Amino acid sequence: MLSLVRMHAFQSGRGPLSPGSRAGLGAALVLLAIISGVELADGRWAHYVALMVAAPFLAAALASWRVVLGVGAAATAIGSAFALAEPRTSLVTAVNVAGIALATGIAAAVAAVRQRQAEQIAELSKLAAVAQQAVLRPLGPQVGTLAVAGRYISSTATAEIGGDLYEAIDTPYGVRMIIGDVRGKGLDAVRLASIVLGSYRHVAYERADLRAVVADLDRAVARNVGDEDFVTAALVEERGGTLTIVNCGHPSPLLLRRGAVIPLEPPAPAPPLGFMPVVRPRVERLEPGDRLLLFTDGLGEARRDGEFFPTADRAWRLLGHGTVGDGLASLETALVEWVHGRLDDDIALVLMEYAGHSSAVTAPVPSWEVGAAEG
C-alpha cells in the first residue's frame, strides 16, 4: 500500500532512522554547514547566527521530534560557539542564540504533532485494507469452469476502498458475477457497497432468474439509501456456454473474441438499482477462448489532456495474453501510465475467460434464454 509506505517514512521507531528522518537530518546539517561556513568567512563577529533557527524547522518537516531536538541542540551549540568567539558578546547575538533554543522547542512540538497524525493516518489505512478484504473478497483464479480475476484500483494513495464492488460465485444456476458502482464516496458508499454484496451473495444462490436477483437487490438498495442515491450494476451468468447479462445503468461489458472487442450493450436501457429497474437480458453463446471484461465508469472516465483512455482500441492487446490476472495487470499499468498516475475515480475490474465445456457435460439453459441464444 502506497499510503503505508509514505507514512512509514515519518515514523521514528527505536531502530535505524526512517528515510524521512534521514532526509530531514541531512538537509538540516547541510544548512548548518553552509551558515557556519559563511560565518567563518565573514570574520570574528557573529552576523548570521540567527539563520540557524531555520535548521530545526527544516528537520521538523520530515524527521521525528527526537531528530529535531538533536538538530536544535547542534544549532544552539554552534551558535553559542560563535557568540563566545566574538571579542565582546553582543546582546543581539545572545538573543539570537536564545531564539535558536526556543525555535528548537517549537519545531520539536510541531514534529511530534505531525508524527502523531501520520501514525493515525497509517492506522486508518490498515483498517481500510481490512475493510477492503472483508467487502471485496479476492476472486479466482478459478470460479466454476471460468478463469476469473478481479482488481481494484484506488484513485488516491490513502483511499484503499470506495463504492466500487464486484463478486463472482459458483451457484446451482451457473457462474454468476456482479460489478457495480455506488454513487458518492466515503464511508456511506462503502456501507452501501457492503449491503449490495451481502444481498447478492445470498440471492444469487436462491433465484433462478437474474431479473429476480435484480429485483431483490433493488429492494435492498431502496431500503438503505436516500432519494438521490443509487447503484449502477451489471450482472452476468455463464451456464453451459450461454452468457446472460442484465444491465442496470452500468457501462457495458466488453467481449474479447479472436482479436475483436465487442461491447455487449443491453437490448434496452434500464435505470440503476434504487430506481426500480426493469431489465431485459442480453444472451450470447460463448466460444472457447472468449474473454469478458467488466469494469466501472472510472475506466471510461480516465483521461489525460482531455483525451480518454482508448479502452476498446487497446483491450485485446492488453487483455488477450497470458492469464486473466496477467491481462488485468497489463491494463492497470497502461492505464496508470496514460493518466500519469492521477486518476479521478476508483476503478473495479473483472476479467473472465471461457475455456469451453466438455461434450459430456450438459448444463440446462434457462427457458427465457433459449430463443435468444438460438436467434
XYZ file of N, CA and C in Angstrom, residues 36 60 70 81 96 116 122-123 133-134 142 150 180 187 191 203 219 230 251 253 257 259 315 318 333 336 363-364 369:
87
model
N 27.526 28.049 8.876
C 28.795 28.096 9.608
C 29.931 28.540 8.698
N 11.973 19.451 11.115
C 10.614 19.122 11.565
C 9.687 18.770 10.415
N 17.780 16.936 18.391
C 19.212 16.808 18.159
C 19.749 17.897 17.250
N 28.970 28.798 20.229
C 30.412 28.847 19.959
C 30.783 30.122 19.214
N 19.880 36.008 19.669
C 19.784 35.080 18.532
C 20.004 33.634 18.973
N 2.320 12.175 15.116
C 1.138 11.517 15.664
C 0.015 11.441 14.624
N -1.799 6.213 9.107
C -1.319 4.868 8.785
C -2.234 3.809 9.386
N -2.715 4.048 10.604
C -3.622 3.099 11.241
C -4.947 3.027 10.491
N -10.678 -6.185 2.327
C -10.645 -7.638 2.274
C -11.971 -8.245 2.698
N -12.672 -7.563 3.624
C -13.956 -8.077 4.088
C -15.055 -7.852 3.060
N -9.987 -19.542 -10.279
C -10.985 -20.356 -10.963
C -12.288 -20.264 -10.189
N -9.976 -10.366 -10.460
C -10.523 -9.059 -10.140
C -9.427 -8.124 -9.689
N -20.433 -3.339 -9.797
C -21.292 -2.204 -9.525
C -20.513 -1.007 -9.047
N -17.460 6.722 3.625
C -17.967 5.605 4.403
C -19.371 5.191 3.990
N -20.466 1.470 2.963
C -21.571 0.783 3.643
C -22.581 0.239 2.638
N -28.888 -13.906 -2.550
C -29.951 -14.159 -3.532
C -29.427 -14.828 -4.790
N -34.584 -3.748 -4.060
C -35.268 -3.522 -2.785
C -34.259 -3.302 -1.657
N -28.040 5.802 -5.547
C -28.314 4.650 -6.394
C -27.037 3.862 -6.607
N -21.778 0.700 -17.271
C -21.038 0.539 -18.536
C -21.122 -0.890 -19.049
N -20.276 -4.446 -20.568
C -19.075 -5.295 -20.603
C -18.532 -5.401 -22.024
N -13.014 -11.471 -28.479
C -13.130 -12.706 -29.244
C -12.285 -12.626 -30.510
N -9.433 -11.455 -31.375
C -8.845 -10.176 -31.738
C -9.830 -9.030 -31.818
N -7.943 -2.921 -25.738
C -8.358 -4.011 -24.849
C -7.758 -5.352 -25.260
N -3.980 -5.654 -24.559
C -3.652 -5.647 -23.139
C -4.209 -6.864 -22.402
N -1.330 -1.175 -15.670
C -0.067 -0.496 -15.976
C -0.253 0.526 -17.093
N -2.455 3.556 -15.747
C -1.736 4.474 -14.864
C -0.718 5.292 -15.646
N -25.423 -28.698 -19.310
C -25.989 -27.808 -18.304
C -27.288 -27.245 -18.847
N -28.336 -27.234 -18.043
C -29.608 -26.718 -18.511
C -29.525 -25.241 -18.851
N -33.751 -17.942 -22.146
C -32.547 -17.722 -22.935
C -32.541 -18.535 -24.209
